[in-house]
XYZ file of C-alpha atoms in Angstrom:
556
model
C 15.492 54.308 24.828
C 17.074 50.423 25.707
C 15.238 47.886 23.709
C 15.339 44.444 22.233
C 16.042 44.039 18.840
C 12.763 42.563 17.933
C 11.306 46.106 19.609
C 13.938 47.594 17.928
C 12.858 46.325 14.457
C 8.959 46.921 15.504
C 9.644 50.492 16.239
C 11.566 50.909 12.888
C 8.818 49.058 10.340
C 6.309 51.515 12.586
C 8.636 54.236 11.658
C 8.814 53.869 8.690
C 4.527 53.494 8.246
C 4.465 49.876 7.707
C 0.725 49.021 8.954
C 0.736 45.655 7.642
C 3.427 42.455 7.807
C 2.278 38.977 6.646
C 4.140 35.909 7.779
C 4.700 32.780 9.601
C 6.021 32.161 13.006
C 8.917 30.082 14.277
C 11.466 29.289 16.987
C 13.935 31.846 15.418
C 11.271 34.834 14.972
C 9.867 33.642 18.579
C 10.926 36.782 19.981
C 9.703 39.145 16.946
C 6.457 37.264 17.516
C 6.252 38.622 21.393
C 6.844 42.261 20.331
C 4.605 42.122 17.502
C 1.982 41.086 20.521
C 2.929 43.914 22.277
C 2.467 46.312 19.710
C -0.474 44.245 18.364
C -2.342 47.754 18.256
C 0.171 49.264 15.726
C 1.189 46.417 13.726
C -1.026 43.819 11.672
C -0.226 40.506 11.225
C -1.767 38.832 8.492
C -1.107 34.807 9.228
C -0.944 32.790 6.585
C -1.148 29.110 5.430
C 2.461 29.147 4.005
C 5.457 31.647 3.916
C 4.759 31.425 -0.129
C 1.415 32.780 0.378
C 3.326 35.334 3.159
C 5.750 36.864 0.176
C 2.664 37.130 -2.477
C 0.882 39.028 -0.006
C 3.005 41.005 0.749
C 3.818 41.819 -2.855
C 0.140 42.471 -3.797
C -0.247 44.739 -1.033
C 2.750 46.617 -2.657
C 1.186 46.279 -6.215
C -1.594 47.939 -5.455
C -0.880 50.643 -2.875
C 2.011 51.662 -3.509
C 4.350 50.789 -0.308
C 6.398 48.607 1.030
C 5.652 44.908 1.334
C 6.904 43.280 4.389
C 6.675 39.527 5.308
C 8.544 37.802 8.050
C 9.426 34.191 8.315
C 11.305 31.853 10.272
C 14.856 29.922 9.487
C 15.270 27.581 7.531
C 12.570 25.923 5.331
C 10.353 29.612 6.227
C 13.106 31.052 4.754
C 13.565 29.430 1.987
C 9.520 29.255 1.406
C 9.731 33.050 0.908
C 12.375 32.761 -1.920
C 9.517 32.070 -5.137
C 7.732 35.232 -4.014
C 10.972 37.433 -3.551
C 12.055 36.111 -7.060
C 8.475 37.259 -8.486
C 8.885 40.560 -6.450
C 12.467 41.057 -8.139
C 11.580 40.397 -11.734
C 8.674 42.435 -11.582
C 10.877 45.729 -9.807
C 7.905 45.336 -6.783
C 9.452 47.173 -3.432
C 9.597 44.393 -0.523
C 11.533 43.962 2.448
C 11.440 40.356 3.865
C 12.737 39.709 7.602
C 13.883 36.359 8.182
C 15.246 34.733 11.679
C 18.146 32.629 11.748
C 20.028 30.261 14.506
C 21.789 32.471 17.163
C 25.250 33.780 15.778
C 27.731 30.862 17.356
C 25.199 28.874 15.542
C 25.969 29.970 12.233
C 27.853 27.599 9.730
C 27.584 24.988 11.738
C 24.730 23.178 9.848
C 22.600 24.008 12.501
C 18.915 22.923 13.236
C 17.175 24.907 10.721
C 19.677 26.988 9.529
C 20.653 27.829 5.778
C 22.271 30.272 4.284
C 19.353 32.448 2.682
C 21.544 35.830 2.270
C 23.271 33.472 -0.013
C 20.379 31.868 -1.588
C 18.299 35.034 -2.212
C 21.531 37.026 -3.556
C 21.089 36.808 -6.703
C 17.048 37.866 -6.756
C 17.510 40.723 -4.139
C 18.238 44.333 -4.846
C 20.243 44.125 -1.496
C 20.226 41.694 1.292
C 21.809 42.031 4.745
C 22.824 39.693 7.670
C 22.452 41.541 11.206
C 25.849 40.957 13.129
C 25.830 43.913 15.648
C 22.677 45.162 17.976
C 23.869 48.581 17.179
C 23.493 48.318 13.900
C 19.902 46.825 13.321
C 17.637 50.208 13.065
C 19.851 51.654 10.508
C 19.978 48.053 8.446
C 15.955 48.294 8.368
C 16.391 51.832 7.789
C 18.379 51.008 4.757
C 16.589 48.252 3.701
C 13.167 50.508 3.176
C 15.112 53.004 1.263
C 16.890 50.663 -1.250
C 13.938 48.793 -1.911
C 12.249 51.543 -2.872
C 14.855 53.929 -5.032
C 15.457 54.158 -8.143
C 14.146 50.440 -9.574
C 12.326 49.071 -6.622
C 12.641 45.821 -6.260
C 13.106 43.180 -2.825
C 15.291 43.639 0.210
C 15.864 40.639 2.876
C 17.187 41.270 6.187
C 18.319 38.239 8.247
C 18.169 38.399 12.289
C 20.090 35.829 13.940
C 18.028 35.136 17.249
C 20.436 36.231 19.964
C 20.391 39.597 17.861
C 16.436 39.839 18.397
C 16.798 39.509 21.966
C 20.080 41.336 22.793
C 19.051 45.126 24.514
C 20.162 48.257 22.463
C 19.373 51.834 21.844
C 16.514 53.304 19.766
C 16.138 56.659 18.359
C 13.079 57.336 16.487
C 13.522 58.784 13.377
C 11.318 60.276 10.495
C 10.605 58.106 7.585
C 13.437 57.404 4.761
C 13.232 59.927 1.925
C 12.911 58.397 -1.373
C 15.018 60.403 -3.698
C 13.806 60.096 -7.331
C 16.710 59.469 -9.557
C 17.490 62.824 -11.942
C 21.284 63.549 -11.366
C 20.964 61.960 -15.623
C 18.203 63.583 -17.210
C 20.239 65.897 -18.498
C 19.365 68.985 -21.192
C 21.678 67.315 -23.725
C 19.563 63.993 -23.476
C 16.215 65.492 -23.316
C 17.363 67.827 -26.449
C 18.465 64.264 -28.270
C 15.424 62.600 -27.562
C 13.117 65.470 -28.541
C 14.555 65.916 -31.783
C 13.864 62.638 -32.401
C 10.480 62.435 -31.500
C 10.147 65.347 -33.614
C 11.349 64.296 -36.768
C 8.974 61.577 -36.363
C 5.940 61.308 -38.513
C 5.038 57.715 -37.275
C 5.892 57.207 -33.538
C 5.202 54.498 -30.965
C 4.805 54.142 -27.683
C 5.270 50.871 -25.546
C 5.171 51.692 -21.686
C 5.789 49.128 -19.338
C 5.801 48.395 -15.687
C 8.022 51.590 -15.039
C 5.052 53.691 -15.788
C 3.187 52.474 -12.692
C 5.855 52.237 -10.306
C 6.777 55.817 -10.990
C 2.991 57.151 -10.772
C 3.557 58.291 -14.135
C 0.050 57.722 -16.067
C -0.976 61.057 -16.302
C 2.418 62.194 -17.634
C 2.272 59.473 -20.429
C -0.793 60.198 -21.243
C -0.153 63.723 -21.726
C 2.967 63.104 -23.482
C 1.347 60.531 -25.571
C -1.398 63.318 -26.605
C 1.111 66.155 -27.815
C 2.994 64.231 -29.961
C 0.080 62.033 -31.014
C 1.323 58.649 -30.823
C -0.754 55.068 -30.317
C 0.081 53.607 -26.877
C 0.613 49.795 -26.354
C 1.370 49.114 -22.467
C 3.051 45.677 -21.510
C 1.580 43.128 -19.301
C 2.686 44.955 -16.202
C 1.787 48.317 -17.660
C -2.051 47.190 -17.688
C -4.158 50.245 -16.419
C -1.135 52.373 -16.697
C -2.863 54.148 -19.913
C -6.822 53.864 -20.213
C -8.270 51.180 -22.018
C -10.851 53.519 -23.376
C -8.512 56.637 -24.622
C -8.773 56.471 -28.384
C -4.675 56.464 -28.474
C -4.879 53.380 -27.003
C -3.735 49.467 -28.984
C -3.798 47.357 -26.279
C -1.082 44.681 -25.127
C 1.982 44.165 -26.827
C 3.838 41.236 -27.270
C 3.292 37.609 -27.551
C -0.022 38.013 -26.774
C -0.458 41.329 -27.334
C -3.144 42.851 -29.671
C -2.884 43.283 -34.031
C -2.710 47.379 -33.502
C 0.270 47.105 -30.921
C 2.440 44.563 -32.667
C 1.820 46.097 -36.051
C 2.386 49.545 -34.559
C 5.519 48.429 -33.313
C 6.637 46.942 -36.460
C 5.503 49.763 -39.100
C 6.416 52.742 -36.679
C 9.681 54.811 -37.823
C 10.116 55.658 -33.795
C 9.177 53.338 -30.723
C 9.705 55.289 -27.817
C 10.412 52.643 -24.793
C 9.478 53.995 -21.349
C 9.711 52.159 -18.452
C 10.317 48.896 -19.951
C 12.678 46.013 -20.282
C 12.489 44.833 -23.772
C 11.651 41.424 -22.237
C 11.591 38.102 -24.663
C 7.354 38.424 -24.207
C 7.431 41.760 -26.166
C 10.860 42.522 -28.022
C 14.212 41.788 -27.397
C 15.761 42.049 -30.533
C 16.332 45.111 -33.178
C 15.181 42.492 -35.360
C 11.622 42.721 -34.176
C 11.989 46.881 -35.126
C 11.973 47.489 -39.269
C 14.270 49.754 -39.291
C 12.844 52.350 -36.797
C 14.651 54.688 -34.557
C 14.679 53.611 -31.112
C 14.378 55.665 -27.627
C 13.941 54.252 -24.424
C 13.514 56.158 -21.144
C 14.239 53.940 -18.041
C 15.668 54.326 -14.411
C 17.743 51.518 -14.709
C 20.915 52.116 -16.476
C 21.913 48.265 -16.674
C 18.515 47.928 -18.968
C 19.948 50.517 -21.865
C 21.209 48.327 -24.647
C 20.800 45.212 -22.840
C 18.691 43.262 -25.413
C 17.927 46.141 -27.709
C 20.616 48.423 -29.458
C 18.730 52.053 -29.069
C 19.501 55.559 -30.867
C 19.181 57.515 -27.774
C 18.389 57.032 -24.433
C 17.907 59.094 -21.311
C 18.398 57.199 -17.890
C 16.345 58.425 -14.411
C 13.150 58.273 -12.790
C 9.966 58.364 -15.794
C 7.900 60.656 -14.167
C 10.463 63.200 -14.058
C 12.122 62.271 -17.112
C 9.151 62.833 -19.221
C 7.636 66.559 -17.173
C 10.879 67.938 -18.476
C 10.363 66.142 -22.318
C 6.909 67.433 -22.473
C 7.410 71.251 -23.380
C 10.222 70.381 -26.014
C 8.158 68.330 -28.132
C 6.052 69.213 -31.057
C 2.516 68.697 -30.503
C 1.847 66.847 -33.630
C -1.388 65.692 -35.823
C -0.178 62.165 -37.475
C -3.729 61.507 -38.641
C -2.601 58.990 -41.734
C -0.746 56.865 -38.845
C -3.559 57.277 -36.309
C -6.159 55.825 -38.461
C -4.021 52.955 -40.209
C -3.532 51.703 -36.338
C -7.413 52.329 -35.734
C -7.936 49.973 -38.904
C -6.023 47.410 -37.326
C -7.894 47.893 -33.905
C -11.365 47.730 -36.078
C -10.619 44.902 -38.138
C -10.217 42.162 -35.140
C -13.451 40.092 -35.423
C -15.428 39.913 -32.423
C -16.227 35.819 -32.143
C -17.194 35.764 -28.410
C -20.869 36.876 -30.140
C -21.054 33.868 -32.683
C -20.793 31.360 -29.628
C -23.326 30.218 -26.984
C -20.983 27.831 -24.870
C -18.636 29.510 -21.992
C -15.716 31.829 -23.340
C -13.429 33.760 -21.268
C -14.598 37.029 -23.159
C -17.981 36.625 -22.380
C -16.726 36.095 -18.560
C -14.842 39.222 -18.562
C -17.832 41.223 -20.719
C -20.191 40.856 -17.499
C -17.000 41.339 -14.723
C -16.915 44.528 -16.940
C -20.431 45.653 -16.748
C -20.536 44.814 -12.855
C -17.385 46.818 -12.204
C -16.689 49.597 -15.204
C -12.704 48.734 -14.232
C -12.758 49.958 -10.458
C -12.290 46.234 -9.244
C -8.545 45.129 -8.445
C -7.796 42.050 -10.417
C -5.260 39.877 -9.614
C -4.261 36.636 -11.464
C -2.342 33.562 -11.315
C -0.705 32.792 -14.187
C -1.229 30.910 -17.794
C -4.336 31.421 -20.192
C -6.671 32.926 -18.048
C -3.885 35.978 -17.240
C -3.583 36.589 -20.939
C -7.351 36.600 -21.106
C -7.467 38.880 -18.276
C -4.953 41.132 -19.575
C -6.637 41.213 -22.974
C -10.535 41.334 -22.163
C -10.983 43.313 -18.648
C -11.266 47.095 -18.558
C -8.307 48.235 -17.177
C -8.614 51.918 -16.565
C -6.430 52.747 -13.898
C -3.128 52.002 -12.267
C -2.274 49.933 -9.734
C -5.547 48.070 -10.019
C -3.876 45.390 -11.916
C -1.785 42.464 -10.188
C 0.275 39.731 -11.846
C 3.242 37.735 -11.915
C 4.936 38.867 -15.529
C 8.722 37.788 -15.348
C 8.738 35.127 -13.502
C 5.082 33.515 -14.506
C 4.846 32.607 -10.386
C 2.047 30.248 -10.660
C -0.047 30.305 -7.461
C 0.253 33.835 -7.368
C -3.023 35.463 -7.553
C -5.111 34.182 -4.142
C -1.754 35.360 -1.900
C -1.907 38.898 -4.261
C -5.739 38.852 -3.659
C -5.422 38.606 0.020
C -2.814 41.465 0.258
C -4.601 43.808 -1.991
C -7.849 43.186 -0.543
C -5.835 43.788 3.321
C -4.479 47.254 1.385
C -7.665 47.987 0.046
C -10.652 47.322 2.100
C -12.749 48.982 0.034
C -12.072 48.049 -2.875
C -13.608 45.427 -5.080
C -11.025 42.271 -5.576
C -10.858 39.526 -7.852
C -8.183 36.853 -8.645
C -8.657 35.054 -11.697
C -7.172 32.122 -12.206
C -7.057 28.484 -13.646
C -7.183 25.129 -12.419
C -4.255 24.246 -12.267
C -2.654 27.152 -11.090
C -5.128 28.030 -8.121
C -4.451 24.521 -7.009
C -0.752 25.604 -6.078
C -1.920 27.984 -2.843
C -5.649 27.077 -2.754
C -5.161 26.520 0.905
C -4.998 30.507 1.464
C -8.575 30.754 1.054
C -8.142 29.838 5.228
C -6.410 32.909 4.984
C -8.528 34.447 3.588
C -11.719 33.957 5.984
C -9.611 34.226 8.882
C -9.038 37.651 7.731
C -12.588 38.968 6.782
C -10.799 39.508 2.911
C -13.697 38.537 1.175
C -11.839 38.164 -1.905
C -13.685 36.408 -5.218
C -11.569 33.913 -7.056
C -12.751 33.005 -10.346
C -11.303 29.737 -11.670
C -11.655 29.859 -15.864
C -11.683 25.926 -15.598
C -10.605 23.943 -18.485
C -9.285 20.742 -16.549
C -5.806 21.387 -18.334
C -2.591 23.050 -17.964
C -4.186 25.353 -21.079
C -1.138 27.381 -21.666
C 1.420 24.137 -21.864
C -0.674 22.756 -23.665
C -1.815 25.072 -26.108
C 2.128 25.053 -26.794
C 1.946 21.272 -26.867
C -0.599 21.961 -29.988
C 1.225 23.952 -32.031
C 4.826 23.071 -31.308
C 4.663 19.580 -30.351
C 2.411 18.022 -32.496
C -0.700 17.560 -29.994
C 1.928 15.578 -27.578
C -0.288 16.078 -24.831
C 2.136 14.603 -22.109
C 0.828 15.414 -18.546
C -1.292 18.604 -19.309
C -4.429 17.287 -18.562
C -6.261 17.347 -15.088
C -8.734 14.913 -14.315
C -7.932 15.441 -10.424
C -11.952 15.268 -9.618
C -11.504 18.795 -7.575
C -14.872 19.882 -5.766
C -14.296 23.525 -5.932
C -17.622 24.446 -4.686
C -17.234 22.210 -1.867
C -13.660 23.032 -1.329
C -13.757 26.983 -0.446
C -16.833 26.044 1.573
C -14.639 23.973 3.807
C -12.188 26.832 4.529
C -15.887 28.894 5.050
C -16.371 30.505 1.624
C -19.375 30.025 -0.782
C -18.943 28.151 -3.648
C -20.762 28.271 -6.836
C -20.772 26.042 -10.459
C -21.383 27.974 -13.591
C -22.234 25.834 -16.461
C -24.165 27.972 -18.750
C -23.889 31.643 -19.410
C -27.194 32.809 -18.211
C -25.908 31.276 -14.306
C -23.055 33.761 -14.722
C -24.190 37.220 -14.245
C -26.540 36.167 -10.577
C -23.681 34.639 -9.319
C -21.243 37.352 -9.780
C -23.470 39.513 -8.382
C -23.591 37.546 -5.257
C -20.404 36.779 -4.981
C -19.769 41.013 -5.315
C -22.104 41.357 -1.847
C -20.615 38.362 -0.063
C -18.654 38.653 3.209
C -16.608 35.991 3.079
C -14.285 34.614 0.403
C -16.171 33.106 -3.085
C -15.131 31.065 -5.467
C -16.861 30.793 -8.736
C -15.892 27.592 -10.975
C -16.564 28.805 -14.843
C -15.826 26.064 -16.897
C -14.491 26.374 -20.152
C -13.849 23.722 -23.737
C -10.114 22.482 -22.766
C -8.751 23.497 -26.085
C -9.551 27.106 -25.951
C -6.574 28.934 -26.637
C -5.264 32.415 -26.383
C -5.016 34.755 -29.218
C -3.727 36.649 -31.029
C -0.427 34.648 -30.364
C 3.281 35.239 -32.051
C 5.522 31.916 -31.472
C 8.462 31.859 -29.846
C 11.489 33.362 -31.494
C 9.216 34.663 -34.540
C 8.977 38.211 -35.817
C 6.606 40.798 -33.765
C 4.563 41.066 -36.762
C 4.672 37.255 -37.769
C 0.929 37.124 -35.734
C -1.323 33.602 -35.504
C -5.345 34.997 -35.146
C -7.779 32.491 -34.016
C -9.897 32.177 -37.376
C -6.000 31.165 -38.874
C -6.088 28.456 -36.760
């Protein structure tokens, strides 16, 4: 059938089962904008406040269902307002595909109104990005687009429309849906044999899973696998519900913030087996961070094998698959001694939230646990309160868990919020988030109302930027240069100007009524918990220090 482009690229994102696009509109998406209208019955368009709050939509609604993200925006400035949240989407492997519009093609490079060059720009933060020169081409571009974005190491995809290309009449054939290949052309017998013998040899292995784990619906296998050869689990920040919180294999985060058990674990294990993860600078990125263990890691991404960590085998391809064919060779083991010297360390953190009567972020996240057992999605912003978050809520199952980890995208979480609650009416959604970070894309609370989301925001406020300066303390000698906020900010009053409901908590019996209001309320809430400015997270390990070179609170 003859169509426009913009119909053209309609009946492809419907093709391909997108039910959802968030954006912005603009001269150069003017046409998209008509078709949309006309197939306003199989599209939704989620409007927002800001082509930022467009792209963390988007990439929430990816977190936590599973598909494709898609925002549109125009040329120009909307282009370039989408680049922060493709850059989060990219450094956290999250499958997007952002449309942009651009001046008409005898337009191009000649500093046109609104024009830049955002293939250019977004190059080095895309998996893949495309500019659409020929009508004929544009359904297999989109086509393409969907697939790379989501094979092998999903990550963002930007296609660029020139105007006159969104207009211009071509032929459509529907087609079925791309088919996502998972990547096992390397998990070969002579790997798996490698890695098996390894594991078991072992008398004192390690697991740290990372965000691989949930983009490869791989929980249940790691669990399993975790099980036979009986090994603690730690889970990285964007591994959080990817293992059970509850399963008595379990240590909790690793890394700079991550729990005694897990950093310990690492350190004293004679194997860490890697799956799924990137050996970031947060967790470890150096062999010296590893006493002299043996090292595997299992990971789709062949560029990520001996990047920042020299390994002793390796097997490369898709986790899920990768470990249903390790599973039979592998011993199932009993390492009791090992088991329990991690459970020590688990048992012997001190629990000081119950010595204190003022506000504490674990006594927030004690009654968000009691009013949600772990089914609520939590999203976050990013700084203390996404540490605390990470570290105090229930997290029992995948995908239910959203957060900016390698870039730290402040003014994240309300954008995330908005997309998961738009993928998941159902569900239960929270963004936590801090004061100074919620400030950032506070004006998608609009967003929010005009879209019946009735997400719940809950701002852990400590009138600071806590996480700079809780650095400022310990590094720079209590140089507290521009981390505090005295900005006056009305919360209350503010999310009941964009229509919310508003509420103060100043003392912990307010806390538990309010939640449960906000839980039953239709329209967006947010609840302002205010916390001592010089709370701090911990366990912490500085900077550039040894995994098990740990700072507890009762050191400080």
């Amino acid at each position: 059938m003859l169509l426009n482009g913009s119909e053209i690229l309609i009946q492809c994102l419907i093709e391909q089962g997108v039910d959802t696009i968030f954006g912005y509109p603009g001269g150069a998406v003017l046409n998209i904008y008509d078709a949309l209208y006309k197939y306003r019955d199989d599209i939704r368009h989620v409007l927002t406040c800001h082509e930022q709050g467009a792209s963390h939509a988007a990439d929430g609604y990816a977190r936590s269902t599973g598909k494709v993200g898609v925002c549109l925006a125009t040329s120009g400035p909307g282009a370039t307002n989408l680049v922060t949240g493709i850059a989060t989407a990219y450094m956290d492997s999250i499958p997007m595909v952002a449309i942009t519009g651009n001046v008409t093609r005898p337009l191009l490079g000649k500093d046109s109104f609104q024009e830049v060059d955002i293939t250019g720009i977004t190059l080095p933060i895309t998996k893949h990005n495309f500019m659409v020169r020929d009508i004929n081409e544009l359904a297999d571009i989109i086509r393409e687009a969907f697939r790379i974005a989501q094979e092998g190491r999903p990550g963002p995809v930007l296609v660029d429309i020139p105007k006159d290309i969104s207009a211009q009449k071509g032929a459509y054939i529907k087609q079925e849906p791309v088919k996502v290949k998972r990547k096992t052309e390397f998990i070969t017998d002579k790997a798996l044999d490698e890695v098996a013998k390894l594991i078991n040899q072992s008398s004192k292995p390690f697991i740290y899973a990372g965000g691989g784990i949930i983009r490869a619906d791989a929980s249940e296998e790691l669990m399993e696998f975790a099980e036979k050869i009986d090994s603690p689990t730690a889970t990285s920040l964007m591994c959080m519900g990817g293992f059970p919180v509850t399963h008595p294999l379990f240590t909790g985060m690793i890394g700079m913030h991550g729990t005694k058990a897990s950093n310990l674990g690492a350190w004293e294990c004679d194997l860490l087996i890697a799956i799924g993860s990137r050996f970031s600078d947060r967790v470890i990125s150096s062999n010296s961070n590893l006493e002299g263990a043996k090292i595997i890691h299992l990971d789709v991404d062949p560029a990520e094998i001996n990047k920042n960590v020299k390994v002793d085998a390796s097997i490369i391809g898709d986790v899920r698959e990768t470990l249903r064919k390790l599973i039979p060779l592998v011993e199932k083991k009993n390492n009791n001694e090992w088991t329990e010297k991690i459970k020590g360390y688990k048992d012997s953190v001190k629990n000081l939230n119950s010595k204190k009567e003022e506000l504490t972020p674990e006594f927030l996240f004690e009654k968000i646990n009691d009013l949600t057992n772990g089914e609520a999605i939590i999203t976050t912003e990013v700084g203390q309160h996404q540490m605390w978050a990470s570290q105090f809520y229930k997290h029992m199952k995948p995908k239910r868990f959203v957060t900016s980890g390698g870039l730290g995208t402040m003014g994240f979480g309300l954008g995330a919020a908005i997309g998961s609650k738009v993928g998941n009416p159902d569900k239960l959604v929270i963004n936590i988030a801090g004061d100074g970070s919620f400030a950032m894309n506070c004006n998608e609370l609009a967003t929010a109302y005009a879209q019946k989301a009735p997400v719940i925001t809950i701002i852990v406020n400590n009138n600071a930027l806590g996480m700079v300066r809780q650095w400022q303390n310990f590094f720079y000698e209590e140089r507290y240069s521009h981390t505090s906020i005295n900005r006056g900010t009305n919360f209350v009053k503010l999310v009941e100007a964009y229509g919310g409901k508003g509420y103060l908590v100043e003392k912990r019996e307010e806390l538990e009524p309010v939640l449960k209001e906000a839980i039953n309320s239709s329209v967006p809430v947010v609840i302002d918990y205010r916390v001592h400015e010089d709370k701090k997270v911990f366990p912490m390990v500085a900077p550039g220090a040894l995994i098990n070179q740990i700072i507890y609170e009762e050191d400080v």
